[in-house]
Amino acid sequence: MTTAVLTEQSGAVRRIRLNRPGSRNSINPDLITSLDAAVTDAMRDPDTEAVVIAGNGPSFCAGADLRHLLELARTGGDPLAFLGLVSECFTRLETAPKPVIAAVHGHVVAGGLELALACDAVVARTGTLIGDGHIRNGLLPGAGSSVRLPRKVGEPLARRLMLTGELLPAEHFVPSGFVQAVADAEEFEAAVTAVARSFTGLPPGQAWMKQLLADPGVPQALARELDVFAAHWRERDIAAELNRFFDQRAVR
């Protein structure tokens, strides 16, 4: 069985790699549980000063595992237990005492975008496409897009991304500061390392600074997001929506 998350240490920087390349690192219960554990371990390690989250394979993360959601829809399962795990993990990332950098490539969509939004900095490889994408699958966000995206890129662009499902090149997000650097493939790892190291070797205080930066309105907004997701899930035929998505993809 493939390990859903891999870790490696380089000096004061811990790299955590999503490792479901065959599904573009889509998020299922195993991956989110493994990611949460890896982040918790990194935060407890006194030799780790910054964390980089990356993805193996063709993409950083294409969002939730839609086959897992389809199975829940078919069997009458409750998606909120799974989405609650994802949302809580991303909140712990956002409020973690050490800086977290997302090193993204390929596709950063839906839950993948929500993961990147919870990080303190984003470095992208040239050619990366970023967007919310939920609407194209007949779904709503459940792990932070509606809450963090307007705060990170501004409300007008957030509305465009969420209401159209459009994916935009990473360069489009540099002016807002959401993406801090875009680098060609040959320079990408060096760029990620440079950004990660810029957060290390500093006097104590980052954990306190992150407390100051925390938005007190986020917990209530995240709870509302899950409530709206649940209402939409109950009122729509989600299994039909997801089957339509898979059928369209098979035709291409």
Short mmCIF file of N, CA and C in Angstrom, two decimals, residues 39-197:
data_model
loop_
_atom_site.label_atom_id
_atom_site.label_comp_id
_atom_site.label_asym_id
_atom_site.label_seq_id
_atom_site.Cartn_x
_atom_site.Cartn_y
_atom_site.Cartn_z
N VAL A 39 2.02 17.10 9.81
CA VAL A 39 2.15 18.49 10.22
C VAL A 39 2.30 18.60 11.73
N THR A 40 1.52 17.82 12.46
CA THR A 40 1.61 17.84 13.92
C THR A 40 3.00 17.44 14.37
N ASP A 41 3.56 16.40 13.74
CA ASP A 41 4.91 15.95 14.09
C ASP A 41 5.94 17.04 13.80
N ALA A 42 5.79 17.71 12.67
CA ALA A 42 6.74 18.78 12.31
C ALA A 42 6.67 19.93 13.30
N MET A 43 5.48 20.27 13.76
CA MET A 43 5.32 21.36 14.70
C MET A 43 5.93 21.04 16.06
N ARG A 44 5.98 19.76 16.39
CA ARG A 44 6.53 19.35 17.68
C ARG A 44 8.04 19.17 17.64
N ASP A 45 8.61 19.11 16.43
CA ASP A 45 10.04 18.86 16.29
C ASP A 45 10.83 20.16 16.54
N PRO A 46 11.67 20.20 17.56
CA PRO A 46 12.40 21.44 17.87
C PRO A 46 13.41 21.83 16.80
N ASP A 47 13.81 20.89 15.94
CA ASP A 47 14.78 21.19 14.89
C ASP A 47 14.14 21.70 13.60
N THR A 48 12.81 21.68 13.54
CA THR A 48 12.10 22.16 12.35
C THR A 48 11.59 23.57 12.59
N GLU A 49 11.97 24.49 11.69
CA GLU A 49 11.56 25.88 11.82
C GLU A 49 10.56 26.30 10.76
N ALA A 50 10.48 25.56 9.68
CA ALA A 50 9.51 25.85 8.61
C ALA A 50 9.12 24.55 7.93
N VAL A 51 7.91 24.53 7.38
CA VAL A 51 7.38 23.34 6.73
C VAL A 51 7.00 23.68 5.30
N VAL A 52 7.39 22.82 4.37
CA VAL A 52 6.99 22.94 2.96
C VAL A 52 6.04 21.79 2.64
N ILE A 53 4.89 22.11 2.05
CA ILE A 53 3.96 21.08 1.59
C ILE A 53 3.97 21.08 0.07
N ALA A 54 4.27 19.93 -0.51
CA ALA A 54 4.36 19.78 -1.96
C ALA A 54 3.58 18.54 -2.38
N GLY A 55 3.56 18.26 -3.68
CA GLY A 55 2.85 17.10 -4.18
C GLY A 55 3.69 16.32 -5.17
N ASN A 56 3.64 15.00 -5.09
CA ASN A 56 4.31 14.15 -6.07
C ASN A 56 3.41 13.95 -7.30
N GLY A 57 4.02 13.69 -8.44
CA GLY A 57 3.26 13.43 -9.64
C GLY A 57 2.94 14.69 -10.43
N PRO A 58 1.91 14.64 -11.28
CA PRO A 58 1.66 15.75 -12.22
C PRO A 58 1.05 16.99 -11.60
N SER A 59 0.51 16.90 -10.38
CA SER A 59 -0.16 18.05 -9.79
C SER A 59 0.08 18.14 -8.30
N PHE A 60 -0.05 19.35 -7.78
CA PHE A 60 0.00 19.56 -6.33
C PHE A 60 -1.17 18.86 -5.67
N CYS A 61 -2.39 19.25 -6.04
CA CYS A 61 -3.58 18.59 -5.49
C CYS A 61 -4.80 19.04 -6.29
N ALA A 62 -5.55 18.07 -6.77
CA ALA A 62 -6.73 18.35 -7.60
C ALA A 62 -8.01 18.42 -6.80
N GLY A 63 -7.91 18.43 -5.47
CA GLY A 63 -9.10 18.57 -4.63
C GLY A 63 -9.49 17.27 -3.96
N ALA A 64 -10.72 17.24 -3.47
CA ALA A 64 -11.22 16.03 -2.81
C ALA A 64 -11.30 14.88 -3.80
N ASP A 65 -11.15 13.68 -3.28
CA ASP A 65 -11.29 12.48 -4.10
C ASP A 65 -12.78 12.34 -4.45
N LEU A 66 -13.14 12.66 -5.69
CA LEU A 66 -14.55 12.66 -6.08
C LEU A 66 -15.16 11.27 -6.05
N ARG A 67 -14.33 10.25 -6.21
CA ARG A 67 -14.88 8.89 -6.12
C ARG A 67 -15.29 8.58 -4.68
N HIS A 68 -14.57 9.13 -3.72
CA HIS A 68 -14.96 8.97 -2.32
C HIS A 68 -16.29 9.69 -2.06
N LEU A 69 -16.43 10.91 -2.59
CA LEU A 69 -17.68 11.64 -2.42
C LEU A 69 -18.83 10.94 -3.14
N LEU A 70 -18.55 10.38 -4.32
CA LEU A 70 -19.59 9.67 -5.06
C LEU A 70 -20.07 8.46 -4.27
N GLU A 71 -19.16 7.74 -3.65
CA GLU A 71 -19.54 6.58 -2.84
C GLU A 71 -20.42 7.02 -1.66
N LEU A 72 -20.07 8.13 -1.04
CA LEU A 72 -20.89 8.65 0.06
C LEU A 72 -22.29 9.01 -0.45
N ALA A 73 -22.35 9.64 -1.62
CA ALA A 73 -23.65 10.03 -2.17
C ALA A 73 -24.49 8.81 -2.54
N ARG A 74 -23.86 7.79 -3.08
CA ARG A 74 -24.58 6.58 -3.48
C ARG A 74 -25.14 5.82 -2.29
N THR A 75 -24.37 5.82 -1.19
CA THR A 75 -24.74 4.99 -0.03
C THR A 75 -25.46 5.78 1.05
N GLY A 76 -25.70 7.06 0.81
CA GLY A 76 -26.36 7.87 1.82
C GLY A 76 -25.45 8.25 2.97
N GLY A 77 -24.15 8.21 2.73
CA GLY A 77 -23.20 8.57 3.78
C GLY A 77 -23.18 10.07 4.03
N ASP A 78 -22.69 10.45 5.19
CA ASP A 78 -22.62 11.86 5.57
C ASP A 78 -21.25 12.41 5.21
N PRO A 79 -21.17 13.36 4.26
CA PRO A 79 -19.87 13.89 3.85
C PRO A 79 -19.25 14.81 4.88
N LEU A 80 -20.04 15.29 5.84
CA LEU A 80 -19.52 16.29 6.77
C LEU A 80 -18.46 15.72 7.71
N ALA A 81 -18.52 14.43 7.99
CA ALA A 81 -17.49 13.83 8.84
C ALA A 81 -16.13 13.94 8.14
N PHE A 82 -16.11 13.63 6.83
CA PHE A 82 -14.88 13.73 6.05
C PHE A 82 -14.46 15.18 5.88
N LEU A 83 -15.39 16.03 5.46
CA LEU A 83 -15.06 17.44 5.23
C LEU A 83 -14.65 18.14 6.52
N GLY A 84 -15.24 17.70 7.63
CA GLY A 84 -14.84 18.26 8.92
C GLY A 84 -13.38 17.99 9.21
N LEU A 85 -12.93 16.77 8.89
CA LEU A 85 -11.51 16.43 9.06
C LEU A 85 -10.62 17.33 8.22
N VAL A 86 -11.04 17.55 6.96
CA VAL A 86 -10.24 18.38 6.05
C VAL A 86 -10.20 19.82 6.54
N SER A 87 -11.36 20.36 6.89
CA SER A 87 -11.43 21.74 7.35
C SER A 87 -10.63 21.95 8.63
N GLU A 88 -10.72 21.01 9.55
CA GLU A 88 -9.98 21.13 10.81
C GLU A 88 -8.48 21.04 10.58
N CYS A 89 -8.06 20.16 9.67
CA CYS A 89 -6.63 20.04 9.35
C CYS A 89 -6.11 21.35 8.77
N PHE A 90 -6.86 21.94 7.85
CA PHE A 90 -6.41 23.18 7.23
C PHE A 90 -6.41 24.34 8.22
N THR A 91 -7.33 24.32 9.17
CA THR A 91 -7.32 25.35 10.21
C THR A 91 -6.10 25.20 11.10
N ARG A 92 -5.75 23.96 11.41
CA ARG A 92 -4.53 23.75 12.20
C ARG A 92 -3.29 24.20 11.44
N LEU A 93 -3.30 24.00 10.12
CA LEU A 93 -2.20 24.51 9.30
C LEU A 93 -2.10 26.03 9.38
N GLU A 94 -3.25 26.68 9.21
CA GLU A 94 -3.28 28.14 9.19
C GLU A 94 -2.83 28.73 10.53
N THR A 95 -3.16 28.05 11.62
CA THR A 95 -2.84 28.58 12.95
C THR A 95 -1.61 27.91 13.56
N ALA A 96 -0.92 27.09 12.79
CA ALA A 96 0.27 26.38 13.30
C ALA A 96 1.32 27.38 13.77
N PRO A 97 2.09 27.03 14.77
CA PRO A 97 3.07 27.98 15.33
C PRO A 97 4.28 28.23 14.44
N LYS A 98 4.46 27.41 13.41
CA LYS A 98 5.61 27.59 12.51
C LYS A 98 5.11 27.90 11.10
N PRO A 99 5.90 28.63 10.31
CA PRO A 99 5.49 28.97 8.95
C PRO A 99 5.33 27.74 8.07
N VAL A 100 4.32 27.78 7.21
CA VAL A 100 4.05 26.69 6.27
C VAL A 100 4.01 27.26 4.86
N ILE A 101 4.79 26.66 3.97
CA ILE A 101 4.89 27.13 2.58
C ILE A 101 4.33 26.05 1.66
N ALA A 102 3.45 26.43 0.74
CA ALA A 102 2.95 25.51 -0.27
C ALA A 102 3.81 25.63 -1.52
N ALA A 103 4.38 24.52 -1.97
CA ALA A 103 5.16 24.47 -3.22
C ALA A 103 4.28 23.79 -4.25
N VAL A 104 3.67 24.57 -5.15
CA VAL A 104 2.61 24.04 -6.00
C VAL A 104 3.03 23.93 -7.46
N HIS A 105 2.42 22.96 -8.14
CA HIS A 105 2.68 22.77 -9.56
C HIS A 105 1.46 22.08 -10.17
N GLY A 106 1.40 22.06 -11.49
CA GLY A 106 0.32 21.35 -12.16
C GLY A 106 -1.02 22.02 -11.92
N HIS A 107 -1.84 21.39 -11.09
CA HIS A 107 -3.16 21.90 -10.77
C HIS A 107 -3.30 22.11 -9.27
N VAL A 108 -3.89 23.24 -8.91
CA VAL A 108 -4.20 23.58 -7.52
C VAL A 108 -5.68 23.95 -7.52
N VAL A 109 -6.52 22.95 -7.28
CA VAL A 109 -7.95 23.11 -7.54
C VAL A 109 -8.77 22.64 -6.33
N ALA A 110 -9.88 23.33 -6.08
CA ALA A 110 -10.85 22.93 -5.06
C ALA A 110 -10.13 22.71 -3.72
N GLY A 111 -10.13 21.48 -3.21
CA GLY A 111 -9.46 21.23 -1.95
C GLY A 111 -7.97 21.51 -1.99
N GLY A 112 -7.36 21.39 -3.18
CA GLY A 112 -5.95 21.74 -3.33
C GLY A 112 -5.74 23.23 -3.13
N LEU A 113 -6.66 24.04 -3.67
CA LEU A 113 -6.60 25.48 -3.43
C LEU A 113 -6.82 25.78 -1.96
N GLU A 114 -7.77 25.09 -1.35
CA GLU A 114 -8.04 25.32 0.08
C GLU A 114 -6.84 24.99 0.94
N LEU A 115 -6.08 23.97 0.55
CA LEU A 115 -4.85 23.64 1.26
C LEU A 115 -3.83 24.77 1.11
N ALA A 116 -3.65 25.25 -0.11
CA ALA A 116 -2.69 26.34 -0.34
C ALA A 116 -3.11 27.62 0.39
N LEU A 117 -4.42 27.88 0.44
CA LEU A 117 -4.91 29.07 1.12
C LEU A 117 -4.61 29.07 2.62
N ALA A 118 -4.49 27.89 3.19
CA ALA A 118 -4.21 27.78 4.62
C ALA A 118 -2.74 27.97 4.95
N CYS A 119 -1.90 28.02 3.92
CA CYS A 119 -0.45 28.17 4.13
C CYS A 119 -0.06 29.64 4.22
N ASP A 120 1.13 29.89 4.74
CA ASP A 120 1.61 31.26 4.94
C ASP A 120 2.20 31.85 3.66
N ALA A 121 2.67 31.02 2.76
CA ALA A 121 3.26 31.49 1.50
C ALA A 121 3.07 30.41 0.45
N VAL A 122 3.02 30.85 -0.81
CA VAL A 122 2.86 29.92 -1.93
C VAL A 122 3.92 30.22 -2.98
N VAL A 123 4.64 29.18 -3.40
CA VAL A 123 5.59 29.28 -4.51
C VAL A 123 5.09 28.34 -5.60
N ALA A 124 4.99 28.84 -6.83
CA ALA A 124 4.41 28.04 -7.92
C ALA A 124 5.41 27.80 -9.03
N ARG A 125 5.31 26.64 -9.65
CA ARG A 125 6.10 26.34 -10.84
C ARG A 125 5.38 26.90 -12.06
N THR A 126 6.12 27.41 -13.01
CA THR A 126 5.55 27.94 -14.24
C THR A 126 4.62 26.88 -14.87
N GLY A 127 3.46 27.31 -15.32
CA GLY A 127 2.50 26.39 -15.91
C GLY A 127 1.43 25.92 -14.94
N THR A 128 1.54 26.29 -13.67
CA THR A 128 0.55 25.89 -12.67
C THR A 128 -0.77 26.62 -12.91
N LEU A 129 -1.86 25.87 -12.80
CA LEU A 129 -3.20 26.44 -12.91
C LEU A 129 -3.88 26.38 -11.54
N ILE A 130 -4.49 27.49 -11.16
CA ILE A 130 -5.07 27.63 -9.83
C ILE A 130 -6.52 28.08 -9.93
N GLY A 131 -7.40 27.47 -9.16
CA GLY A 131 -8.79 27.90 -9.14
C GLY A 131 -9.61 27.12 -8.14
N ASP A 132 -10.84 27.59 -7.91
CA ASP A 132 -11.71 26.90 -6.95
C ASP A 132 -12.32 25.65 -7.56
N GLY A 133 -12.97 25.78 -8.70
CA GLY A 133 -13.39 24.61 -9.46
C GLY A 133 -14.59 23.83 -8.95
N HIS A 134 -15.04 24.08 -7.73
CA HIS A 134 -16.13 23.26 -7.17
C HIS A 134 -17.38 23.29 -8.05
N ILE A 135 -17.72 24.46 -8.57
CA ILE A 135 -18.97 24.62 -9.29
C ILE A 135 -19.04 23.73 -10.52
N ARG A 136 -17.88 23.40 -11.09
CA ARG A 136 -17.86 22.57 -12.30
C ARG A 136 -18.22 21.12 -12.01
N ASN A 137 -18.15 20.73 -10.74
CA ASN A 137 -18.52 19.37 -10.34
C ASN A 137 -19.88 19.35 -9.65
N GLY A 138 -20.59 20.48 -9.65
CA GLY A 138 -21.87 20.54 -8.95
C GLY A 138 -21.72 20.54 -7.44
N LEU A 139 -20.56 20.96 -6.94
CA LEU A 139 -20.30 20.93 -5.51
C LEU A 139 -20.05 22.35 -4.98
N LEU A 140 -20.01 22.47 -3.67
CA LEU A 140 -19.64 23.70 -3.00
C LEU A 140 -18.37 23.45 -2.20
N PRO A 141 -17.63 24.50 -1.88
CA PRO A 141 -16.45 24.31 -1.02
C PRO A 141 -16.85 23.94 0.40
N GLY A 142 -15.99 23.17 1.05
CA GLY A 142 -16.26 22.78 2.43
C GLY A 142 -15.04 22.85 3.32
N ALA A 143 -13.91 23.37 2.79
CA ALA A 143 -12.70 23.44 3.61
C ALA A 143 -12.00 24.78 3.49
N GLY A 144 -12.78 25.84 3.20
CA GLY A 144 -12.21 27.16 3.37
C GLY A 144 -12.18 28.10 2.19
N SER A 145 -12.52 27.66 0.98
CA SER A 145 -12.44 28.57 -0.17
C SER A 145 -13.27 29.83 0.02
N SER A 146 -14.51 29.65 0.47
CA SER A 146 -15.40 30.81 0.58
C SER A 146 -14.95 31.76 1.67
N VAL A 147 -14.14 31.27 2.59
CA VAL A 147 -13.69 32.09 3.72
C VAL A 147 -12.34 32.74 3.43
N ARG A 148 -11.38 31.92 2.98
CA ARG A 148 -10.01 32.42 2.84
C ARG A 148 -9.72 33.05 1.48
N LEU A 149 -10.39 32.58 0.42
CA LEU A 149 -10.07 33.08 -0.91
C LEU A 149 -10.30 34.60 -1.03
N PRO A 150 -11.44 35.14 -0.59
CA PRO A 150 -11.60 36.60 -0.68
C PRO A 150 -10.56 37.35 0.13
N ARG A 151 -10.14 36.79 1.26
CA ARG A 151 -9.14 37.45 2.10
C ARG A 151 -7.77 37.45 1.44
N LYS A 152 -7.48 36.41 0.66
CA LYS A 152 -6.15 36.27 0.07
C LYS A 152 -6.01 36.96 -1.29
N VAL A 153 -7.06 36.95 -2.11
CA VAL A 153 -6.93 37.49 -3.47
C VAL A 153 -7.84 38.67 -3.73
N GLY A 154 -8.71 39.00 -2.77
CA GLY A 154 -9.68 40.07 -2.98
C GLY A 154 -11.02 39.52 -3.41
N GLU A 155 -12.09 40.18 -3.01
CA GLU A 155 -13.43 39.65 -3.28
C GLU A 155 -13.78 39.56 -4.76
N PRO A 156 -13.46 40.56 -5.60
CA PRO A 156 -13.85 40.44 -7.01
C PRO A 156 -13.26 39.20 -7.71
N LEU A 157 -11.98 38.94 -7.50
CA LEU A 157 -11.37 37.77 -8.13
C LEU A 157 -11.91 36.49 -7.50
N ALA A 158 -12.13 36.51 -6.19
CA ALA A 158 -12.69 35.32 -5.53
C ALA A 158 -14.07 34.99 -6.10
N ARG A 159 -14.89 36.00 -6.31
CA ARG A 159 -16.21 35.76 -6.89
C ARG A 159 -16.09 35.16 -8.30
N ARG A 160 -15.18 35.70 -9.08
CA ARG A 160 -14.98 35.17 -10.44
C ARG A 160 -14.58 33.70 -10.39
N LEU A 161 -13.63 33.36 -9.53
CA LEU A 161 -13.14 32.00 -9.46
C LEU A 161 -14.20 31.03 -8.94
N MET A 162 -14.96 31.47 -7.94
CA MET A 162 -15.93 30.56 -7.33
C MET A 162 -17.19 30.41 -8.16
N LEU A 163 -17.60 31.46 -8.85
CA LEU A 163 -18.84 31.40 -9.62
C LEU A 163 -18.67 30.82 -11.02
N THR A 164 -17.43 30.76 -11.51
CA THR A 164 -17.18 30.20 -12.84
C THR A 164 -16.43 28.88 -12.80
N GLY A 165 -15.69 28.61 -11.72
CA GLY A 165 -14.85 27.42 -11.68
C GLY A 165 -13.61 27.55 -12.53
N GLU A 166 -13.33 28.75 -13.01
CA GLU A 166 -12.20 28.99 -13.91
C GLU A 166 -10.86 28.74 -13.22
N LEU A 167 -9.91 28.22 -13.99
CA LEU A 167 -8.54 28.06 -13.52
C LEU A 167 -7.67 29.09 -14.20
N LEU A 168 -6.83 29.77 -13.43
CA LEU A 168 -5.97 30.82 -13.97
C LEU A 168 -4.50 30.47 -13.73
N PRO A 169 -3.61 30.94 -14.59
CA PRO A 169 -2.17 30.71 -14.38
C PRO A 169 -1.70 31.31 -13.06
N ALA A 170 -0.71 30.68 -12.47
CA ALA A 170 -0.20 31.13 -11.17
C ALA A 170 0.22 32.59 -11.19
N GLU A 171 0.73 33.05 -12.33
CA GLU A 171 1.19 34.44 -12.44
C GLU A 171 0.08 35.45 -12.13
N HIS A 172 -1.15 35.02 -12.36
CA HIS A 172 -2.29 35.91 -12.13
C HIS A 172 -2.44 36.26 -10.65
N PHE A 173 -1.86 35.44 -9.78
CA PHE A 173 -2.06 35.61 -8.34
C PHE A 173 -0.88 36.31 -7.66
N VAL A 174 0.12 36.67 -8.44
CA VAL A 174 1.28 37.35 -7.86
C VAL A 174 0.95 38.76 -7.36
N PRO A 175 0.21 39.57 -8.13
CA PRO A 175 -0.08 40.93 -7.65
C PRO A 175 -0.81 40.97 -6.31
N SER A 176 -1.67 39.99 -6.04
CA SER A 176 -2.39 39.97 -4.77
C SER A 176 -1.50 39.55 -3.61
N GLY A 177 -0.35 38.93 -3.92
CA GLY A 177 0.53 38.43 -2.88
C GLY A 177 0.22 37.00 -2.47
N PHE A 178 -0.88 36.44 -2.99
CA PHE A 178 -1.20 35.05 -2.63
C PHE A 178 -0.09 34.12 -3.10
N VAL A 179 0.36 34.27 -4.34
CA VAL A 179 1.54 33.55 -4.84
C VAL A 179 2.73 34.49 -4.74
N GLN A 180 3.75 34.06 -4.02
CA GLN A 180 4.88 34.94 -3.76
C GLN A 180 5.96 34.85 -4.83
N ALA A 181 6.02 33.72 -5.53
CA ALA A 181 7.03 33.56 -6.57
C ALA A 181 6.57 32.50 -7.56
N VAL A 182 6.93 32.70 -8.83
CA VAL A 182 6.69 31.71 -9.88
C VAL A 182 8.04 31.43 -10.53
N ALA A 183 8.41 30.16 -10.63
CA ALA A 183 9.73 29.80 -11.15
C ALA A 183 9.62 28.68 -12.16
N ASP A 184 10.51 28.70 -13.17
CA ASP A 184 10.59 27.62 -14.14
C ASP A 184 10.97 26.32 -13.46
N ALA A 185 10.73 25.21 -14.14
CA ALA A 185 10.97 23.90 -13.56
C ALA A 185 12.40 23.75 -13.04
N GLU A 186 13.36 24.28 -13.79
CA GLU A 186 14.77 24.13 -13.41
C GLU A 186 15.11 24.92 -12.14
N GLU A 187 14.35 25.97 -11.87
CA GLU A 187 14.64 26.84 -10.74
C GLU A 187 13.65 26.71 -9.60
N PHE A 188 12.65 25.85 -9.80
CA PHE A 188 11.54 25.77 -8.85
C PHE A 188 11.99 25.36 -7.45
N GLU A 189 12.72 24.25 -7.35
CA GLU A 189 13.12 23.76 -6.02
C GLU A 189 13.99 24.79 -5.30
N ALA A 190 14.87 25.46 -6.05
CA ALA A 190 15.72 26.49 -5.43
C ALA A 190 14.87 27.64 -4.92
N ALA A 191 13.84 28.01 -5.69
CA ALA A 191 12.96 29.10 -5.27
C ALA A 191 12.18 28.72 -4.01
N VAL A 192 11.70 27.48 -3.97
CA VAL A 192 10.97 27.01 -2.78
C VAL A 192 11.89 27.03 -1.56
N THR A 193 13.12 26.52 -1.73
CA THR A 193 14.07 26.50 -0.62
C THR A 193 14.39 27.90 -0.13
N ALA A 194 14.55 28.83 -1.05
CA ALA A 194 14.88 30.21 -0.67
C ALA A 194 13.75 30.83 0.14
N VAL A 195 12.52 30.63 -0.29
CA VAL A 195 11.39 31.19 0.46
C VAL A 195 11.27 30.52 1.82
N ALA A 196 11.41 29.20 1.86
CA ALA A 196 11.31 28.49 3.14
C ALA A 196 12.38 28.96 4.12
N ARG A 197 13.61 29.10 3.63
CA ARG A 197 14.71 29.50 4.52
C ARG A 197 14.57 30.94 5.00
#
